[in-house]
Amino acid sequence: MHLVLEYALADDYLERRAALRDEHLALAREAHERGELLLAGALPDPYDRALLVWTAPREVVEDFVARDPYVVRGLVTGWTIRPWNVVVG
């Protein structure tokens, strides 16, 4: 079972992310190194969503959200965590 964390991004996400990007990516890379975060990235044209695919329990994903500077500083305007039933791969 995988979980998909979907972020809704603020309209000015691209302009504001530079100041928080290193901290956000460090948090994501740590989760990836622990084997919790499989894939992550923003959806372009327009940059209005980001998807993060997890192999960790929901509590781990929720902890990531609570500590993510993009969420804390308002670059993320909303988020959801949903189970993803992978059929191939």
mmCIF file of C-alpha atoms in Angstrom:
data_model
loop_
_atom_site.group_PDB
_atom_site.id
_atom_site.type_symbol
_atom_site.label_atom_id
_atom_site.label_comp_id
_atom_site.label_asym_id
_atom_site.label_seq_id
_atom_site.Cartn_x
_atom_site.Cartn_y
_atom_site.Cartn_z
ATOM 1 C CA MET A 1 0.000 0.000 0.000
ATOM 2 C CA HIS A 2 1.155 3.477 -0.864
ATOM 3 C CA LEU A 3 -0.143 6.847 0.268
ATOM 4 C CA VAL A 4 -0.346 9.906 -1.961
ATOM 5 C CA LEU A 5 0.049 13.293 -0.337
ATOM 6 C CA GLU A 6 -1.396 15.977 -2.588
ATOM 7 C CA TYR A 7 -0.581 19.618 -1.975
ATOM 8 C CA ALA A 8 -2.609 22.502 -3.373
ATOM 9 C CA LEU A 9 -0.109 25.290 -4.025
ATOM 10 C CA ALA A 10 -0.556 29.030 -3.521
ATOM 11 C CA ASP A 11 -0.860 31.225 -6.604
ATOM 12 C CA ASP A 12 2.517 32.827 -5.819
ATOM 13 C CA TYR A 13 4.229 29.496 -5.067
ATOM 14 C CA LEU A 14 6.999 29.950 -7.643
ATOM 15 C CA GLU A 15 7.882 33.415 -6.374
ATOM 16 C CA ARG A 16 7.960 32.411 -2.685
ATOM 17 C CA ARG A 17 9.476 28.930 -2.709
ATOM 18 C CA ALA A 18 13.149 29.941 -3.073
ATOM 19 C CA ALA A 19 13.425 31.092 0.551
ATOM 20 C CA LEU A 20 12.067 27.766 1.849
ATOM 21 C CA ARG A 21 13.212 25.309 -0.810
ATOM 22 C CA ASP A 22 16.420 24.076 0.867
ATOM 23 C CA GLU A 23 14.629 23.321 4.141
ATOM 24 C CA HIS A 24 11.712 21.645 2.337
ATOM 25 C CA LEU A 25 14.012 19.509 0.180
ATOM 26 C CA ALA A 26 16.161 18.514 3.163
ATOM 27 C CA LEU A 27 13.055 17.240 4.954
ATOM 28 C CA ALA A 28 11.958 15.337 1.839
ATOM 29 C CA ARG A 29 15.422 13.876 1.213
ATOM 30 C CA GLU A 30 15.631 12.636 4.808
ATOM 31 C CA ALA A 31 12.292 10.850 4.377
ATOM 32 C CA HIS A 32 13.494 9.396 1.067
ATOM 33 C CA GLU A 33 16.743 8.146 2.619
ATOM 34 C CA ARG A 34 14.731 6.387 5.351
ATOM 35 C CA GLY A 35 12.688 4.665 2.628
ATOM 36 C CA GLU A 36 9.459 6.456 3.583
ATOM 37 C CA LEU A 37 9.097 8.822 0.606
ATOM 38 C CA LEU A 38 9.240 7.197 -2.807
ATOM 39 C CA LEU A 39 8.642 10.100 -5.236
ATOM 40 C CA ALA A 40 7.848 13.801 -4.961
ATOM 41 C CA GLY A 41 7.393 16.757 -7.266
ATOM 42 C CA ALA A 42 5.222 19.603 -8.455
ATOM 43 C CA LEU A 43 2.877 19.465 -11.439
ATOM 44 C CA PRO A 44 3.771 22.275 -13.872
ATOM 45 C CA ASP A 45 1.744 24.389 -16.282
ATOM 46 C CA PRO A 46 0.299 25.635 -14.049
ATOM 47 C CA TYR A 47 2.253 24.980 -10.847
ATOM 48 C CA ASP A 48 -0.821 24.436 -8.714
ATOM 49 C CA ARG A 49 -0.316 20.945 -7.253
ATOM 50 C CA ALA A 50 2.436 18.720 -5.902
ATOM 51 C CA LEU A 51 2.319 14.962 -5.369
ATOM 52 C CA LEU A 52 4.360 12.977 -2.864
ATOM 53 C CA VAL A 53 4.145 9.174 -2.923
ATOM 54 C CA TRP A 54 4.818 7.449 0.383
ATOM 55 C CA THR A 55 5.487 3.895 1.551
ATOM 56 C CA ALA A 56 5.190 4.926 5.211
ATOM 57 C CA PRO A 57 2.231 4.858 7.604
ATOM 58 C CA ARG A 58 -0.173 7.793 7.623
ATOM 59 C CA GLU A 59 1.246 9.108 10.905
ATOM 60 C CA VAL A 60 4.666 9.575 9.275
ATOM 61 C CA VAL A 61 3.123 11.487 6.382
ATOM 62 C CA GLU A 62 1.109 13.676 8.765
ATOM 63 C CA ASP A 63 4.281 14.441 10.735
ATOM 64 C CA PHE A 64 6.020 15.465 7.503
ATOM 65 C CA VAL A 65 3.147 17.822 6.663
ATOM 66 C CA ALA A 66 3.240 19.367 10.141
ATOM 67 C CA ARG A 67 6.971 20.124 9.787
ATOM 68 C CA ASP A 68 7.104 21.064 6.093
ATOM 69 C CA PRO A 69 8.009 24.764 5.749
ATOM 70 C CA TYR A 70 5.892 24.982 2.593
ATOM 71 C CA VAL A 71 2.842 24.123 4.710
ATOM 72 C CA VAL A 72 3.875 26.089 7.795
ATOM 73 C CA ARG A 73 4.600 29.254 5.770
ATOM 74 C CA GLY A 74 1.479 29.076 3.570
ATOM 75 C CA LEU A 75 2.876 27.980 0.198
ATOM 76 C CA VAL A 76 0.567 24.982 0.526
ATOM 77 C CA THR A 77 -3.050 26.114 0.776
ATOM 78 C CA GLY A 78 -4.507 22.652 1.359
ATOM 79 C CA TRP A 79 -3.499 19.007 1.408
ATOM 80 C CA THR A 80 -4.956 15.506 1.358
ATOM 81 C CA ILE A 81 -3.592 12.051 2.085
ATOM 82 C CA ARG A 82 -5.151 9.198 0.155
ATOM 83 C CA PRO A 83 -4.362 5.502 -0.181
ATOM 84 C CA TRP A 84 -3.169 4.425 -3.608
ATOM 85 C CA ASN A 85 -3.706 0.844 -4.717
ATOM 86 C CA VAL A 86 -0.820 0.222 -7.084
ATOM 87 C CA VAL A 87 -1.663 -2.415 -9.680
ATOM 88 C CA VAL A 88 1.508 -2.392 -11.786
ATOM 89 C CA GLY A 89 4.995 -1.635 -10.529
#
